[in-house]
Short mmCIF file of C-alpha atoms and ligand atoms in Angstrom, two decimals:
data_model
loop_
_atom_site.label_atom_id
_atom_site.label_comp_id
_atom_site.label_asym_id
_atom_site.label_seq_id
_atom_site.Cartn_x
_atom_site.Cartn_y
_atom_site.Cartn_z
CA MET P 219 90.78 112.83 78.76
CA ASN P 220 94.33 111.62 79.44
CA TYR P 221 96.19 112.37 82.66
CA LEU P 222 99.94 112.70 83.18
CA ILE P 223 100.95 112.21 86.82
CA THR P 224 104.44 113.63 87.32
CA GLY P 225 106.98 112.73 89.97
CA ALA P 226 104.93 110.23 91.96
CA ARG P 227 106.62 107.47 93.97
CA PRO P 228 104.96 104.09 93.21
CA LEU P 229 104.92 102.06 96.45
CA GLY P 230 107.25 104.69 97.94
CA GLY P 231 110.01 104.03 95.36
CA ASP P 232 111.82 106.42 93.03
CA PRO P 233 109.83 109.23 91.39
CA VAL P 234 108.36 108.51 87.94
CA ASP P 235 105.69 109.84 85.64
CA LEU P 236 102.55 107.82 84.88
CA LEU P 237 100.43 108.40 81.78
CA LEU P 238 96.79 107.33 82.09
CA SER P 239 94.87 106.80 78.86
CA ASP P 240 91.69 104.91 77.92
CA GLY P 241 91.24 103.71 81.49
CA ARG P 242 94.65 102.08 81.67
CA ILE P 243 98.19 102.95 82.66
CA ALA P 244 99.64 103.68 79.20
CA ALA P 245 103.23 104.46 80.18
CA ILE P 246 105.51 104.71 83.21
CA GLY P 247 108.91 106.39 83.11
CA GLY P 248 111.02 109.51 83.52
CA SER P 249 109.91 112.76 81.87
CA LEU P 250 107.10 111.25 79.82
CA ASP P 251 105.67 113.25 76.95
CA GLY P 252 102.00 113.54 77.72
CA ALA P 253 101.03 115.92 74.94
CA GLY P 254 97.41 116.96 75.39
CA ALA P 255 97.14 115.27 78.80
CA VAL P 256 96.05 117.02 81.97
CA VAL P 257 99.11 117.25 84.22
CA VAL P 258 98.77 116.25 87.88
CA GLU P 259 101.90 117.26 89.80
CA ALA P 260 102.65 114.58 92.36
CA ALA P 261 106.16 115.36 93.63
CA GLY P 262 106.57 113.78 97.06
CA LEU P 263 103.36 111.79 96.80
CA VAL P 264 103.24 108.01 97.17
CA ALA P 265 101.23 106.16 94.51
CA LEU P 266 99.36 103.03 95.55
CA PRO P 267 96.91 100.83 93.67
CA GLY P 268 93.34 101.91 94.41
CA LEU P 269 92.29 100.62 97.83
CA VAL P 270 89.69 97.84 98.10
CA ASP P 271 87.42 97.47 101.13
CA LEU P 272 85.94 94.08 101.96
CA HIS P 273 83.57 95.46 104.58
CA THR P 274 81.46 98.59 104.04
CA HIS P 275 77.95 99.34 105.24
CA LEU P 276 76.30 101.69 102.72
CA ARG P 277 72.83 101.47 104.38
CA GLU P 278 70.91 101.73 101.09
CA PRO P 279 68.24 100.48 100.64
CA GLY P 280 66.47 101.22 103.89
CA ARG P 281 68.47 103.68 105.97
CA GLU P 282 69.22 106.46 103.52
CA ASP P 283 69.15 108.88 106.47
CA ALA P 284 72.43 107.32 107.67
CA GLU P 285 74.19 106.77 104.32
CA THR P 286 73.44 106.17 100.65
CA VAL P 287 75.38 104.33 98.02
CA GLU P 288 76.34 107.74 96.63
CA THR P 289 77.47 109.39 99.90
CA GLY P 290 79.29 106.25 100.98
CA SER P 291 80.96 105.99 97.57
CA ARG P 292 82.14 109.59 97.89
CA ALA P 293 83.55 108.89 101.36
CA ALA P 294 85.31 105.85 99.93
CA ALA P 295 86.88 107.76 97.02
CA LEU P 296 88.10 110.45 99.44
CA GLY P 297 89.68 107.66 101.49
CA GLY P 298 91.58 106.39 98.44
CA PHE P 299 89.28 103.45 97.63
CA THR P 300 88.34 102.36 94.12
CA ALA P 301 86.17 99.42 95.21
CA VAL P 302 84.06 98.62 98.26
CA HIS P 303 82.08 95.53 99.19
CA ALA P 304 78.62 96.62 100.37
CA MET P 305 77.38 94.51 103.26
CA ALA P 306 74.01 92.76 103.01
CA ASN P 307 72.29 93.97 106.20
CA THR P 308 70.14 96.53 104.42
CA ASP P 309 66.33 96.82 104.45
CA PRO P 310 65.32 94.80 102.49
CA VAL P 311 68.24 92.46 103.13
CA ALA P 312 70.46 91.75 100.11
CA ASP P 313 69.47 88.09 100.00
CA THR P 314 68.13 87.90 96.42
CA ALA P 315 69.45 88.62 92.93
CA GLY P 316 67.02 91.56 92.75
CA VAL P 317 68.43 93.42 95.76
CA VAL P 318 72.11 92.83 94.95
CA GLU P 319 71.48 94.04 91.39
CA GLN P 320 69.78 97.16 92.78
CA VAL P 321 72.84 97.98 94.94
CA TRP P 322 75.18 97.23 92.03
CA ARG P 323 73.24 99.59 89.74
CA LEU P 324 73.19 102.38 92.35
CA GLY P 325 76.96 102.05 92.59
CA GLN P 326 77.34 102.35 88.84
CA GLU P 327 75.13 105.44 88.80
CA ALA P 328 77.18 107.10 91.54
CA GLY P 329 80.31 106.25 89.54
CA LEU P 330 82.82 107.04 92.28
CA VAL P 331 84.01 103.53 93.21
CA ASP P 332 83.10 100.02 92.14
CA VAL P 333 80.34 98.99 94.56
CA VAL P 334 80.49 95.22 94.91
CA PRO P 335 77.44 93.79 96.68
CA VAL P 336 77.87 91.14 99.37
CA GLY P 337 75.04 88.59 99.45
CA ALA P 338 73.40 87.39 102.64
CA VAL P 339 74.16 83.79 103.64
CA THR P 340 70.69 83.19 105.10
CA VAL P 341 67.24 84.51 104.22
CA GLY P 342 66.63 87.78 106.04
CA LEU P 343 69.88 87.25 108.03
CA ALA P 344 67.69 85.05 110.23
CA GLY P 345 70.19 82.17 110.39
CA GLU P 346 67.56 79.57 109.53
CA ARG P 347 67.83 78.68 105.84
CA LEU P 348 70.26 79.48 103.04
CA ALA P 349 69.53 82.45 100.76
CA GLU P 350 69.63 82.13 96.95
CA LEU P 351 73.43 82.08 96.84
CA GLY P 352 73.67 80.72 93.30
CA ALA P 353 71.19 83.23 91.89
CA MET P 354 73.17 86.09 93.44
CA ALA P 355 76.42 84.66 92.07
CA ASP P 356 74.90 84.42 88.57
CA SER P 357 73.32 87.90 88.72
CA ALA P 358 74.70 91.04 87.08
CA ALA P 359 76.24 91.85 90.48
CA ARG P 360 78.36 88.67 90.22
CA VAL P 361 78.41 88.14 94.00
CA ARG P 362 81.39 86.18 95.33
CA VAL P 363 81.40 87.25 99.01
CA PHE P 364 78.52 86.09 101.20
CA SER P 365 77.98 87.30 104.76
CA ASP P 366 75.29 87.69 107.39
CA ASP P 367 77.49 90.41 108.93
CA GLY P 368 75.91 92.00 111.95
CA HIS P 369 74.88 88.46 112.79
CA CYS P 370 76.92 85.30 113.11
CA VAL P 371 75.96 82.20 111.12
CA ALA P 372 75.77 80.42 114.47
CA ASP P 373 74.27 77.07 113.41
CA PRO P 374 77.27 74.86 112.53
CA ALA P 375 75.28 72.66 110.13
CA LEU P 376 74.04 75.71 108.22
CA MET P 377 77.58 77.14 108.14
CA ARG P 378 78.86 73.86 106.74
CA ARG P 379 76.20 73.87 104.00
CA ALA P 380 76.99 77.48 103.09
CA LEU P 381 80.69 76.63 102.76
CA GLU P 382 79.84 73.63 100.57
CA TYR P 383 77.48 75.67 98.39
CA VAL P 384 79.83 78.60 97.59
CA LYS P 385 82.57 76.25 96.38
CA ALA P 386 80.60 75.78 93.13
CA PHE P 387 81.28 79.38 92.06
CA ASP P 388 84.53 80.06 93.92
CA GLY P 389 82.71 82.12 96.53
CA VAL P 390 83.72 82.81 100.10
CA VAL P 391 81.71 82.95 103.31
CA ALA P 392 82.68 85.99 105.40
CA GLN P 393 81.82 85.23 109.00
CA HIS P 394 80.95 87.74 111.72
CA ALA P 395 82.43 85.54 114.46
CA GLU P 396 80.31 85.93 117.58
CA GLU P 397 78.81 83.03 119.51
CA PRO P 398 75.48 84.71 120.35
CA ARG P 399 74.85 82.76 123.52
CA LEU P 400 78.05 84.18 125.01
CA THR P 401 77.28 87.83 124.18
CA VAL P 402 73.69 88.32 125.35
CA GLY P 403 73.38 91.94 126.49
CA ALA P 404 77.09 92.61 125.89
CA GLN P 405 78.16 96.26 125.88
CA MET P 406 81.97 96.18 125.74
CA HIS P 407 85.01 93.88 125.97
CA GLU P 408 84.77 91.56 128.97
CA GLY P 409 87.66 92.25 131.31
CA ASP P 410 88.85 94.44 134.15
CA ARG P 411 87.38 97.59 132.63
CA SER P 412 83.89 96.14 132.04
CA ALA P 413 83.85 95.00 135.65
CA LYS P 414 84.91 98.44 136.85
CA LEU P 415 82.37 100.25 134.63
CA GLY P 416 79.58 97.82 135.46
CA LEU P 417 78.87 97.04 131.78
CA THR P 418 78.04 93.53 130.55
CA GLY P 419 81.09 92.01 128.87
CA TRP P 420 81.67 90.50 125.39
CA PRO P 421 84.28 87.79 126.05
CA ALA P 422 87.11 87.15 123.60
CA ALA P 423 86.14 83.48 123.69
CA ALA P 424 82.85 84.26 121.92
CA GLU P 425 84.84 85.30 118.83
CA GLU P 426 87.59 82.71 119.13
CA ALA P 427 85.21 79.77 119.57
CA ILE P 428 83.46 80.53 116.27
CA ILE P 429 86.72 81.09 114.37
CA ALA P 430 88.10 77.79 115.70
CA ARG P 431 84.92 75.97 114.68
CA ASP P 432 84.79 77.57 111.25
CA VAL P 433 88.40 76.94 110.26
CA LEU P 434 87.79 73.27 111.08
CA LEU P 435 84.64 73.30 108.95
CA ALA P 436 86.44 75.06 106.09
CA GLU P 437 89.22 72.48 106.26
CA HIS P 438 86.75 69.59 106.31
CA VAL P 439 84.73 70.94 103.39
CA GLY P 440 87.69 72.34 101.43
CA ALA P 441 86.05 75.73 101.01
CA ARG P 442 87.09 79.35 101.41
CA LEU P 443 86.37 81.11 104.72
CA HIS P 444 86.96 84.79 105.46
CA VAL P 445 86.83 86.10 109.02
CA CYS P 446 85.48 89.63 109.43
CA HIS P 447 86.92 92.18 111.89
CA VAL P 448 89.27 89.96 113.93
CA SER P 449 89.69 91.65 117.30
CA THR P 450 91.55 89.41 119.77
CA ALA P 451 95.04 88.01 120.24
CA GLY P 452 93.58 84.52 120.55
CA SER P 453 91.90 84.87 117.16
CA VAL P 454 95.25 85.72 115.58
CA ASP P 455 96.76 82.59 117.16
CA ILE P 456 93.96 80.39 115.78
CA LEU P 457 94.31 81.90 112.29
CA ARG P 458 98.07 81.37 112.36
CA TRP P 459 97.54 77.72 113.31
CA ALA P 460 94.88 77.25 110.62
CA LYS P 461 97.05 78.77 107.90
CA SER P 462 99.95 76.53 108.94
CA ARG P 463 97.65 73.56 108.25
CA GLY P 464 96.78 74.89 104.80
CA VAL P 465 93.19 75.86 105.59
CA GLN P 466 91.78 78.28 102.99
CA VAL P 467 91.10 81.01 105.52
CA THR P 468 91.64 84.76 105.22
CA ALA P 469 90.95 87.51 107.72
CA GLU P 470 90.59 91.25 108.09
CA VAL P 471 91.20 93.75 110.87
CA THR P 472 89.50 97.15 111.14
CA PRO P 473 91.38 100.44 111.49
CA HIS P 474 89.70 101.08 114.85
CA HIS P 475 90.85 97.76 116.28
CA LEU P 476 94.41 98.64 115.21
CA LEU P 477 94.35 101.98 117.04
CA LEU P 478 91.82 102.12 119.88
CA THR P 479 91.31 100.11 123.09
CA ASP P 480 88.58 99.46 125.62
CA ALA P 481 89.94 102.41 127.60
CA CYS P 482 87.77 104.53 125.25
CA ALA P 483 84.68 103.09 126.96
CA GLU P 484 85.60 104.91 130.17
CA SER P 485 84.28 108.09 128.54
CA TYR P 486 80.85 106.44 128.11
CA ASP P 487 80.83 108.19 124.71
CA PRO P 488 78.73 105.87 122.50
CA VAL P 489 80.86 106.74 119.46
CA PHE P 490 83.24 104.10 120.84
CA LYS P 491 80.59 101.37 121.03
CA VAL P 492 81.24 98.83 118.30
CA ASN P 493 80.81 95.14 117.57
CA PRO P 494 83.14 93.35 118.13
CA PRO P 495 84.16 95.74 120.90
CA LEU P 496 87.42 97.60 121.29
CA ARG P 497 89.80 95.27 123.11
CA THR P 498 92.97 95.55 125.24
CA ASP P 499 96.46 96.90 124.55
CA ALA P 500 97.71 93.31 124.24
CA ASP P 501 95.04 92.54 121.62
CA VAL P 502 95.96 95.67 119.63
CA GLU P 503 99.59 94.62 119.66
CA ALA P 504 98.71 91.10 118.45
CA LEU P 505 96.53 92.51 115.65
CA ARG P 506 99.33 94.79 114.46
CA ALA P 507 101.77 91.87 114.53
CA GLY P 508 99.28 89.64 112.70
CA LEU P 509 98.74 92.23 109.97
CA ALA P 510 102.50 92.77 109.67
CA ASP P 511 103.31 89.08 109.22
CA GLY P 512 100.33 88.43 106.92
CA THR P 513 98.37 86.18 109.29
CA ILE P 514 95.72 88.87 108.91
CA ASP P 515 95.38 89.42 105.17
CA ALA P 516 93.59 92.69 104.91
CA VAL P 517 92.33 95.88 106.47
CA GLY P 518 88.53 96.01 106.27
CA THR P 519 86.94 99.23 107.45
CA ASP P 520 83.57 97.99 108.81
CA HIS P 521 82.45 101.54 107.95
CA ALA P 522 79.16 101.68 109.88
CA PRO P 523 77.31 104.98 109.56
CA HIS P 524 74.51 105.64 112.04
CA ALA P 525 71.97 108.43 112.21
CA VAL P 526 72.32 110.81 115.15
CA GLU P 527 69.35 109.38 117.07
CA ASP P 528 70.87 105.88 116.93
CA LYS P 529 74.25 107.00 118.22
CA GLU P 530 73.92 110.08 120.42
CA SER P 531 72.11 108.37 123.26
CA GLU P 532 73.03 106.47 126.39
CA TRP P 533 75.75 103.87 125.90
CA ALA P 534 73.41 100.93 126.49
CA SER P 535 70.84 101.99 123.88
CA ALA P 536 73.30 103.24 121.20
CA ARG P 537 73.78 101.16 118.05
CA PRO P 538 77.24 99.63 117.66
CA GLY P 539 79.46 100.82 114.81
CA MET P 540 81.71 103.65 113.64
CA LEU P 541 82.79 105.37 110.43
CA GLY P 542 85.97 104.15 108.77
CA LEU P 543 86.37 104.84 105.05
CA GLU P 544 87.81 108.34 105.11
CA GLN P 545 90.45 107.72 107.82
CA ALA P 546 91.38 104.08 107.15
CA LEU P 547 94.61 104.81 105.28
CA SER P 548 95.63 107.44 107.84
CA VAL P 549 95.15 104.98 110.70
CA VAL P 550 97.21 102.36 108.88
CA ILE P 551 99.99 104.92 108.32
CA GLU P 552 99.86 105.86 112.02
CA THR P 553 99.79 102.31 113.40
CA MET P 554 101.78 100.34 110.80
CA VAL P 555 103.87 102.53 108.45
CA GLU P 556 105.28 105.15 110.82
CA PRO P 557 106.35 102.51 113.40
CA GLY P 558 108.06 100.58 110.57
CA ARG P 559 105.82 97.51 110.68
CA LEU P 560 104.60 97.77 107.05
CA ASP P 561 106.27 99.43 104.08
CA TRP P 562 104.22 100.95 101.24
CA ALA P 563 104.28 97.69 99.31
CA GLY P 564 102.83 96.10 102.42
CA VAL P 565 100.08 98.70 102.59
CA ALA P 566 99.25 98.05 98.93
CA ASP P 567 99.15 94.32 99.64
CA ARG P 568 96.88 94.52 102.71
CA MET P 569 94.59 97.29 101.48
CA SER P 570 94.33 96.53 97.75
CA VAL P 571 95.94 93.35 96.40
CA ARG P 572 94.73 90.82 98.97
CA PRO P 573 91.22 92.20 99.53
CA ALA P 574 90.70 92.26 95.75
CA ALA P 575 91.88 88.67 95.51
CA ILE P 576 89.60 87.55 98.37
CA GLY P 577 86.64 89.19 96.58
CA ARG P 578 87.79 87.71 93.23
CA LEU P 579 88.03 91.18 91.71
CA ASP P 580 91.57 90.68 90.43
CA GLY P 581 90.75 88.94 87.16
CA LEU P 582 87.95 90.94 85.57
CA GLY P 583 89.81 92.59 82.69
CA ILE P 584 89.42 96.37 82.62
CA ARG P 585 87.20 96.10 85.70
CA SER P 586 90.00 94.44 87.72
CA GLN P 587 91.01 95.82 91.11
CA GLY P 588 94.09 95.25 93.22
CA ARG P 589 96.38 95.03 90.20
CA PRO P 590 100.02 96.20 90.10
CA LEU P 591 100.93 99.74 89.02
CA ALA P 592 102.23 98.58 85.63
CA VAL P 593 101.77 99.46 81.97
CA GLY P 594 98.59 97.98 80.54
CA GLU P 595 96.85 97.58 83.91
CA PRO P 596 93.58 99.38 84.74
CA ALA P 597 94.39 102.89 86.01
CA ASN P 598 93.04 102.50 89.54
CA LEU P 599 95.34 104.35 91.88
CA VAL P 600 95.59 106.71 94.81
CA LEU P 601 98.13 109.48 95.44
CA VAL P 602 98.81 110.08 99.12
CA ASP P 603 100.88 112.72 100.90
CA PRO P 604 102.44 110.78 103.77
CA ALA P 605 103.89 113.90 105.40
CA ALA P 606 100.60 115.79 105.75
CA ARG P 607 98.92 115.74 109.15
CA SER P 608 95.45 116.98 110.00
CA VAL P 609 92.88 116.92 112.79
CA VAL P 610 89.74 114.94 111.98
CA ASP P 611 86.62 117.12 111.84
CA PRO P 612 83.45 115.01 111.57
CA ALA P 613 81.54 117.97 110.10
CA ALA P 614 83.91 117.91 107.11
CA LEU P 615 83.33 114.24 106.26
CA ALA P 616 81.53 113.18 103.08
CA SER P 617 79.63 110.43 104.89
CA ARG P 618 76.04 111.32 105.70
CA SER P 619 76.73 110.29 109.32
CA ARG P 620 79.04 111.81 111.91
CA ASN P 621 79.99 108.87 114.17
CA SER P 622 83.76 109.05 113.69
CA PRO P 623 85.82 107.70 116.59
CA TYR P 624 88.72 109.88 115.39
CA ALA P 625 87.03 113.25 115.92
CA GLY P 626 89.58 115.77 117.17
CA ARG P 627 92.47 113.35 116.69
CA GLU P 628 95.47 114.33 114.58
CA LEU P 629 96.36 111.68 112.00
CA PRO P 630 99.02 111.45 109.29
CA GLY P 631 98.49 111.06 105.55
CA ARG P 632 96.27 112.91 103.12
CA VAL P 633 94.63 111.41 100.04
CA VAL P 634 95.38 113.96 97.31
CA ALA P 635 93.93 112.13 94.31
CA THR P 636 92.08 108.93 93.46
CA PHE P 637 91.67 107.59 89.92
CA LEU P 638 89.06 105.00 88.89
CA ARG P 639 89.93 103.52 85.48
CA GLY P 640 91.84 106.67 84.55
CA VAL P 641 89.14 109.11 85.67
CA PRO P 642 89.82 111.24 88.76
CA THR P 643 87.20 110.75 91.46
CA VAL P 644 89.27 112.92 93.82
CA LEU P 645 91.68 115.75 92.89
CA ASP P 646 93.40 118.15 95.30
CA GLY P 647 91.67 116.25 98.10
CA LYS P 648 88.21 117.10 96.73
CA ALA P 649 85.61 114.74 95.32
CA GLN P 650 85.03 115.40 91.63
CA LYS P 651 81.28 114.69 91.81
ZN1 LIG K 885 80.29 92.40 111.82
#
């Protein structure tokens, strides 16, 4: 089946037609003749390369009551994604070639996005000895991103060895930066509000200390480091300094850290409990500035579905984490595009091109992600209506979980269609399977 997309605006530019055939973009131009092709009218819609997430929790295997590879893939496609990196903190942990190949196969069966497994850095995420990084890299899942996310690789000698090891196959260690001895019992950002609410604080220094240590280790070893979910102004300063020295470091920010602050904790609604915690207005401003100037490379959702019993409880006993895939693009439009801090090319860069490059997905032939919208490239793209606005209804989400921090909030932007290698996974805003 061929598709002719008419009148779309690639990266917000002038309207053109795009002909998709055999999984690739076959032609781009005015009034294309797409004889026999299915026509998708896209007047007024912005076309972007398919979005790539570096940080998704799909919960399978182990917590299929919260999410599965299939339900998470559907949520991703509806959010405009064509590839997601599935984090390793499943049960069993994705710390062997067998488990990462299982997740990879489940993603292929679902067929809605490319599910790219992340491998654990340490066995069982226990932080004691390195997992079989080479075997995971050589597996059918072709793992390039390694992370103990949920836990910090706190031991500096182990972190150094992980960085040395992944160099052999051009891998990257994605660090959840949290010095555990500074966050024992932490419930929210440490500051005026935590003092007022009587909740144990998570100090910014616990994140910044690990990032500072790790950029020095990455520089010393000459390896690639990626920093997950950067949340503080000080972290942005350290990353800017490290990049100015030529350290091979990249970083991501979540949609929720771009939009929400620790003021949300005043409601005691556990939907706003997340790790790292929501920070201050000044931190949010620094994160937006860092994403705008490229110090922060990418938006990573940290989509973290949780079953009702793990989330609808008292604040102190609720699990940290919130949904992100289906509203990520809308939050970026709200916080970055509408205020004029990123144009559409910038959105494509931070949500597709750079995350694909960090995951080394940009050079895989027809399976490439994060490629330009150009003739001959794989037809991975999303059509978004930037003018549409809607109120988020958690009951309408494709995720198996309901812990959206945006419930009841009006956000701009609607994903109208998503194509994965020329096949629509979403049309008219509806998942195609
Ligand atoms: Zn994390």
